[in-house]
């Protein structure tokens, strides 16, 4: 999707002496991933605006993206599928936030269930990105640190009766736990 543009930018970086020619493929890939991330963020913000839930979309990304990068989960086989899945997740997240009351008991239950799933199953590796023992250990540790931070934030928000924000974080954790379960199931089928 962005490969030609990424290639042109990498060529420019090589011509300027910023990067070495032997690392061109790595830079093309990295630049392409950056464009995809930007496109997904912009789309999520637009969807949030359409739902009248911009701040909720921002919270979703702030919670979901860092945790997802270490916890892993389902990965689509193409960039287009990844983009579509991202749109679907944003719509699901916003719809759930509109439908679920922001009662403390619901938020706590969601957070506990999602956290247990993430703690038990993450990190989820893929066939494209298998992890060695050191990486598994590091990803697991980082997942736990980020998750614990999110739980602390939810606790503080609930203590100050900021339930609508806590609900957003709880729902983001539920969406991530779903992606972790889905990734674990699909990857186990591929491996077996």
PDB file of C-alpha atoms in Angstrom:
ATOM      1  CA  UNK A   1       0.000   0.000   0.000  1.00  0.00           C
ATOM      2  CA  UNK A   2       2.719   2.461   1.015  1.00  0.00           C
ATOM      3  CA  UNK A   3       5.681   0.478  -0.301  1.00  0.00           C
ATOM      4  CA  UNK A   4       6.500   2.779  -3.240  1.00  0.00           C
ATOM      5  CA  UNK A   5       6.358   5.912  -1.087  1.00  0.00           C
ATOM      6  CA  UNK A   6       8.378   4.182   1.652  1.00  0.00           C
ATOM      7  CA  UNK A   7      10.946   3.113  -0.939  1.00  0.00           C
ATOM      8  CA  UNK A   8      11.255   6.681  -2.217  1.00  0.00           C
ATOM      9  CA  UNK A   9      11.754   8.034   1.297  1.00  0.00           C
ATOM     10  CA  UNK A  10      14.395   5.367   2.026  1.00  0.00           C
ATOM     11  CA  UNK A  11      16.175   6.294  -1.232  1.00  0.00           C
ATOM     12  CA  UNK A  12      16.173   9.943  -0.131  1.00  0.00           C
ATOM     13  CA  UNK A  13      17.653   8.967   3.240  1.00  0.00           C
ATOM     14  CA  UNK A  14      20.379   6.945   1.477  1.00  0.00           C
ATOM     15  CA  UNK A  15      21.178   9.813  -0.911  1.00  0.00           C
ATOM     16  CA  UNK A  16      21.433  12.220   2.042  1.00  0.00           C
ATOM     17  CA  UNK A  17      23.796   9.818   3.786  1.00  0.00           C
ATOM     18  CA  UNK A  18      21.391   9.404   6.708  1.00  0.00           C
ATOM     19  CA  UNK A  19      21.166   5.602   6.362  1.00  0.00           C
ATOM     20  CA  UNK A  20      23.325   2.891   4.834  1.00  0.00           C
ATOM     21  CA  UNK A  21      22.251   1.279   1.576  1.00  0.00           C
ATOM     22  CA  UNK A  22      22.593  -2.226   3.055  1.00  0.00           C
ATOM     23  CA  UNK A  23      19.819  -1.362   5.564  1.00  0.00           C
ATOM     24  CA  UNK A  24      17.416  -0.082   2.914  1.00  0.00           C
ATOM     25  CA  UNK A  25      14.887  -2.932   3.266  1.00  0.00           C
ATOM     26  CA  UNK A  26      14.704  -2.427   7.016  1.00  0.00           C
ATOM     27  CA  UNK A  27      14.021   1.283   6.575  1.00  0.00           C
ATOM     28  CA  UNK A  28      11.437   0.690   3.840  1.00  0.00           C
ATOM     29  CA  UNK A  29       9.619  -1.727   6.153  1.00  0.00           C
ATOM     30  CA  UNK A  30       9.832   0.644   9.138  1.00  0.00           C
ATOM     31  CA  UNK A  31       8.599   3.641   7.148  1.00  0.00           C
ATOM     32  CA  UNK A  32       5.745   1.576   5.718  1.00  0.00           C
ATOM     33  CA  UNK A  33       4.744   0.473   9.243  1.00  0.00           C
ATOM     34  CA  UNK A  34       4.826   4.104  10.376  1.00  0.00           C
ATOM     35  CA  UNK A  35       2.451   5.118   7.561  1.00  0.00           C
ATOM     36  CA  UNK A  36       0.102   2.264   8.443  1.00  0.00           C
ATOM     37  CA  UNK A  37       0.125   3.289  12.116  1.00  0.00           C
ATOM     38  CA  UNK A  38      -0.611   6.918  11.215  1.00  0.00           C
ATOM     39  CA  UNK A  39      -3.436   5.834   8.902  1.00  0.00           C
ATOM     40  CA  UNK A  40      -4.944   3.665  11.660  1.00  0.00           C
ATOM     41  CA  UNK A  41      -4.690   6.458  14.239  1.00  0.00           C
ATOM     42  CA  UNK A  42      -6.288   9.017  11.910  1.00  0.00           C
ATOM     43  CA  UNK A  43      -9.072   6.573  11.012  1.00  0.00           C
ATOM     44  CA  UNK A  44      -9.744   5.825  14.688  1.00  0.00           C
ATOM     45  CA  UNK A  45      -9.956   9.555  15.418  1.00  0.00           C
ATOM     46  CA  UNK A  46     -12.366  10.074  12.498  1.00  0.00           C
ATOM     47  CA  UNK A  47     -14.540   7.191  13.710  1.00  0.00           C
ATOM     48  CA  UNK A  48     -14.461   8.726  17.192  1.00  0.00           C
ATOM     49  CA  UNK A  49     -15.604  12.063  15.760  1.00  0.00           C
ATOM     50  CA  UNK A  50     -18.416  10.354  13.823  1.00  0.00           C
ATOM     51  CA  UNK A  51     -19.586   8.665  17.042  1.00  0.00           C
ATOM     52  CA  UNK A  52     -19.238  11.930  18.975  1.00  0.00           C
ATOM     53  CA  UNK A  53     -16.680  10.118  21.142  1.00  0.00           C
ATOM     54  CA  UNK A  54     -13.310  11.640  20.246  1.00  0.00           C
ATOM     55  CA  UNK A  55     -11.817  11.581  23.754  1.00  0.00           C
ATOM     56  CA  UNK A  56     -12.856   7.941  24.175  1.00  0.00           C
ATOM     57  CA  UNK A  57     -11.052   7.078  20.929  1.00  0.00           C
ATOM     58  CA  UNK A  58      -7.914   8.786  22.192  1.00  0.00           C
ATOM     59  CA  UNK A  59      -8.052   6.863  25.481  1.00  0.00           C
ATOM     60  CA  UNK A  60      -8.593   3.624  23.556  1.00  0.00           C
ATOM     61  CA  UNK A  61      -5.415   4.177  21.536  1.00  0.00           C
ATOM     62  CA  UNK A  62      -3.393   5.307  24.573  1.00  0.00           C
ATOM     63  CA  UNK A  63      -4.289   2.111  26.430  1.00  0.00           C
ATOM     64  CA  UNK A  64      -4.577  -0.407  23.599  1.00  0.00           C
ATOM     65  CA  UNK A  65      -1.521   0.344  21.449  1.00  0.00           C
ATOM     66  CA  UNK A  66       1.275   0.139  24.059  1.00  0.00           C
ATOM     67  CA  UNK A  67      -0.166  -2.998  25.648  1.00  0.00           C
ATOM     68  CA  UNK A  68      -0.884  -4.620  22.298  1.00  0.00           C
ATOM     69  CA  UNK A  69       2.713  -4.101  21.145  1.00  0.00           C
ATOM     70  CA  UNK A  70       3.963  -6.430  23.901  1.00  0.00           C
ATOM     71  CA  UNK A  71       0.954  -8.684  24.576  1.00  0.00           C
ATOM     72  CA  UNK A  72       0.513  -9.605  20.915  1.00  0.00           C
ATOM     73  CA  UNK A  73      -2.657 -11.259  19.688  1.00  0.00           C
ATOM     74  CA  UNK A  74      -4.361 -11.768  16.362  1.00  0.00           C
ATOM     75  CA  UNK A  75      -2.468 -10.444  13.356  1.00  0.00           C
ATOM     76  CA  UNK A  76      -4.176 -10.110   9.986  1.00  0.00           C
ATOM     77  CA  UNK A  77      -2.434 -11.620   6.983  1.00  0.00           C
ATOM     78  CA  UNK A  78      -2.541  -8.438   4.862  1.00  0.00           C
ATOM     79  CA  UNK A  79      -2.311  -4.697   5.477  1.00  0.00           C
ATOM     80  CA  UNK A  80      -5.866  -4.204   4.186  1.00  0.00           C
ATOM     81  CA  UNK A  81      -7.250  -6.857   6.555  1.00  0.00           C
ATOM     82  CA  UNK A  82      -5.312  -5.282   9.409  1.00  0.00           C
ATOM     83  CA  UNK A  83      -6.833  -1.903   8.568  1.00  0.00           C
ATOM     84  CA  UNK A  84     -10.356  -3.357   8.388  1.00  0.00           C
ATOM     85  CA  UNK A  85      -9.868  -5.204  11.697  1.00  0.00           C
ATOM     86  CA  UNK A  86      -8.683  -1.921  13.246  1.00  0.00           C
ATOM     87  CA  UNK A  87     -11.828  -0.154  12.036  1.00  0.00           C
ATOM     88  CA  UNK A  88     -14.025  -2.960  13.368  1.00  0.00           C
ATOM     89  CA  UNK A  89     -12.258  -2.871  16.752  1.00  0.00           C
ATOM     90  CA  UNK A  90     -12.728   0.900  16.995  1.00  0.00           C
ATOM     91  CA  UNK A  91     -16.443   0.614  16.198  1.00  0.00           C
ATOM     92  CA  UNK A  92     -16.865  -2.256  18.688  1.00  0.00           C
ATOM     93  CA  UNK A  93     -14.992  -0.320  21.386  1.00  0.00           C
ATOM     94  CA  UNK A  94     -17.093   2.818  20.906  1.00  0.00           C
ATOM     95  CA  UNK A  95     -20.359   0.854  20.679  1.00  0.00           C
ATOM     96  CA  UNK A  96     -19.624  -1.007  23.916  1.00  0.00           C
ATOM     97  CA  UNK A  97     -18.743   2.273  25.623  1.00  0.00           C
ATOM     98  CA  UNK A  98     -22.109   3.707  24.576  1.00  0.00           C
ATOM     99  CA  UNK A  99     -24.093   0.647  25.683  1.00  0.00           C
ATOM    100  CA  UNK A 100     -22.517  -0.365  28.993  1.00  0.00           C
ATOM    101  CA  UNK A 101     -23.358   1.653  32.100  1.00  0.00           C
ATOM    102  CA  UNK A 102     -20.299   3.042  33.828  1.00  0.00           C
ATOM    103  CA  UNK A 103     -21.042   1.345  37.147  1.00  0.00           C
ATOM    104  CA  UNK A 104     -17.969   0.559  39.235  1.00  0.00           C
ATOM    105  CA  UNK A 105     -18.881  -3.125  39.582  1.00  0.00           C
ATOM    106  CA  UNK A 106     -19.082  -3.563  35.804  1.00  0.00           C
ATOM    107  CA  UNK A 107     -15.768  -1.775  35.277  1.00  0.00           C
ATOM    108  CA  UNK A 108     -14.059  -3.832  37.978  1.00  0.00           C
ATOM    109  CA  UNK A 109     -15.476  -7.108  36.612  1.00  0.00           C
ATOM    110  CA  UNK A 110     -14.377  -6.258  33.065  1.00  0.00           C
ATOM    111  CA  UNK A 111     -10.923  -5.244  34.236  1.00  0.00           C
ATOM    112  CA  UNK A 112     -10.435  -8.394  36.318  1.00  0.00           C
ATOM    113  CA  UNK A 113     -11.588 -10.732  33.521  1.00  0.00           C
ATOM    114  CA  UNK A 114      -9.537  -8.974  30.837  1.00  0.00           C
ATOM    115  CA  UNK A 115      -6.462  -8.766  33.066  1.00  0.00           C
ATOM    116  CA  UNK A 116      -6.583 -12.462  33.937  1.00  0.00           C
ATOM    117  CA  UNK A 117      -6.843 -13.407  30.258  1.00  0.00           C
ATOM    118  CA  UNK A 118      -3.946 -11.137  29.318  1.00  0.00           C
ATOM    119  CA  UNK A 119      -1.804 -12.336  32.238  1.00  0.00           C
ATOM    120  CA  UNK A 120      -2.438 -16.001  31.424  1.00  0.00           C
ATOM    121  CA  UNK A 121      -2.033 -15.874  27.637  1.00  0.00           C
ATOM    122  CA  UNK A 122       0.271 -12.985  26.760  1.00  0.00           C
ATOM    123  CA  UNK A 123       2.586 -12.617  25.029  1.00  0.00           C
ATOM    124  CA  UNK A 124       1.128 -14.248  21.937  1.00  0.00           C
ATOM    125  CA  UNK A 125       3.702 -14.846  19.237  1.00  0.00           C
ATOM    126  CA  UNK A 126       2.877 -15.318  15.577  1.00  0.00           C
ATOM    127  CA  UNK A 127       4.330 -17.524  12.884  1.00  0.00           C
ATOM    128  CA  UNK A 128       5.792 -14.352  11.332  1.00  0.00           C
ATOM    129  CA  UNK A 129       7.358 -13.270  14.610  1.00  0.00           C
ATOM    130  CA  UNK A 130       8.356 -16.191  16.823  1.00  0.00           C
ATOM    131  CA  UNK A 131       9.949 -15.126  20.094  1.00  0.00           C
ATOM    132  CA  UNK A 132      12.962 -16.728  21.752  1.00  0.00           C
ATOM    133  CA  UNK A 133      12.967 -17.362  25.526  1.00  0.00           C
ATOM    134  CA  UNK A 134      14.588 -14.016  26.342  1.00  0.00           C
ATOM    135  CA  UNK A 135      12.055 -12.116  24.207  1.00  0.00           C
ATOM    136  CA  UNK A 136       9.142 -14.080  25.695  1.00  0.00           C
ATOM    137  CA  UNK A 137      10.336 -13.191  29.186  1.00  0.00           C
ATOM    138  CA  UNK A 138      10.881  -9.522  28.298  1.00  0.00           C
ATOM    139  CA  UNK A 139       7.497  -9.183  26.516  1.00  0.00           C
ATOM    140  CA  UNK A 140       5.718 -10.893  29.423  1.00  0.00           C
ATOM    141  CA  UNK A 141       7.368  -8.528  31.917  1.00  0.00           C
ATOM    142  CA  UNK A 142       6.542  -5.420  29.873  1.00  0.00           C
ATOM    143  CA  UNK A 143       2.967  -6.623  29.351  1.00  0.00           C
ATOM    144  CA  UNK A 144       2.574  -7.026  33.113  1.00  0.00           C
ATOM    145  CA  UNK A 145       4.071  -3.610  33.859  1.00  0.00           C
ATOM    146  CA  UNK A 146       1.789  -1.844  31.372  1.00  0.00           C
ATOM    147  CA  UNK A 147      -1.245  -3.832  32.533  1.00  0.00           C
ATOM    148  CA  UNK A 148      -0.500  -3.060  36.189  1.00  0.00           C
ATOM    149  CA  UNK A 149      -0.194   0.633  35.291  1.00  0.00           C
ATOM    150  CA  UNK A 150      -3.580   0.488  33.537  1.00  0.00           C
ATOM    151  CA  UNK A 151      -5.155  -1.217  36.565  1.00  0.00           C
ATOM    152  CA  UNK A 152      -3.704   1.473  38.857  1.00  0.00           C
ATOM    153  CA  UNK A 153      -5.118   4.185  36.601  1.00  0.00           C
ATOM    154  CA  UNK A 154      -8.560   2.530  36.666  1.00  0.00           C
ATOM    155  CA  UNK A 155      -8.395   2.282  40.469  1.00  0.00           C
ATOM    156  CA  UNK A 156      -7.510   5.968  40.825  1.00  0.00           C
ATOM    157  CA  UNK A 157     -10.224   6.996  38.362  1.00  0.00           C
ATOM    158  CA  UNK A 158     -12.836   4.967  40.241  1.00  0.00           C
ATOM    159  CA  UNK A 159     -11.684   6.476  43.555  1.00  0.00           C
ATOM    160  CA  UNK A 160     -12.290   9.951  42.114  1.00  0.00           C
ATOM    161  CA  UNK A 161     -15.626   8.877  40.578  1.00  0.00           C
ATOM    162  CA  UNK A 162     -14.325   9.298  37.013  1.00  0.00           C
ATOM    163  CA  UNK A 163     -16.121   6.156  35.909  1.00  0.00           C
ATOM    164  CA  UNK A 164     -16.608   7.113  32.259  1.00  0.00           C
ATOM    165  CA  UNK A 165     -12.835   7.280  31.753  1.00  0.00           C
ATOM    166  CA  UNK A 166     -12.291   4.097  33.771  1.00  0.00           C
ATOM    167  CA  UNK A 167     -14.916   2.385  31.597  1.00  0.00           C
ATOM    168  CA  UNK A 168     -12.965   3.311  28.445  1.00  0.00           C
ATOM    169  CA  UNK A 169      -9.824   1.728  29.853  1.00  0.00           C
ATOM    170  CA  UNK A 170     -11.714  -1.379  30.992  1.00  0.00           C
ATOM    171  CA  UNK A 171     -13.313  -1.823  27.573  1.00  0.00           C
ATOM    172  CA  UNK A 172      -9.942  -1.305  25.861  1.00  0.00           C
ATOM    173  CA  UNK A 173      -8.528  -4.106  28.041  1.00  0.00           C
ATOM    174  CA  UNK A 174     -11.490  -6.334  27.114  1.00  0.00           C
ATOM    175  CA  UNK A 175     -10.921  -5.686  23.394  1.00  0.00           C
ATOM    176  CA  UNK A 176      -7.242  -6.515  23.821  1.00  0.00           C
ATOM    177  CA  UNK A 177      -8.026  -9.696  25.766  1.00  0.00           C
ATOM    178  CA  UNK A 178     -10.300 -10.772  22.894  1.00  0.00           C
ATOM    179  CA  UNK A 179      -7.478 -10.195  20.399  1.00  0.00           C
ATOM    180  CA  UNK A 180      -5.073 -12.162  22.620  1.00  0.00           C
ATOM    181  CA  UNK A 181      -7.494 -15.127  22.811  1.00  0.00           C
ATOM    182  CA  UNK A 182      -8.142 -14.965  19.061  1.00  0.00           C
ATOM    183  CA  UNK A 183      -4.425 -14.800  18.319  1.00  0.00           C
ATOM    184  CA  UNK A 184      -3.685 -17.731  20.628  1.00  0.00           C
ATOM    185  CA  UNK A 185      -6.401 -19.884  19.000  1.00  0.00           C
ATOM    186  CA  UNK A 186      -5.443 -19.076  15.414  1.00  0.00           C
ATOM    187  CA  UNK A 187      -1.718 -19.452  16.050  1.00  0.00           C
ATOM    188  CA  UNK A 188      -2.195 -22.815  17.781  1.00  0.00           C
ATOM    189  CA  UNK A 189      -4.135 -24.056  14.723  1.00  0.00           C
ATOM    190  CA  UNK A 190      -1.351 -22.875  12.400  1.00  0.00           C
ATOM    191  CA  UNK A 191       1.349 -24.525  14.513  1.00  0.00           C
ATOM    192  CA  UNK A 192      -0.622 -27.789  14.828  1.00  0.00           C
TER     193      UNK A 192
END
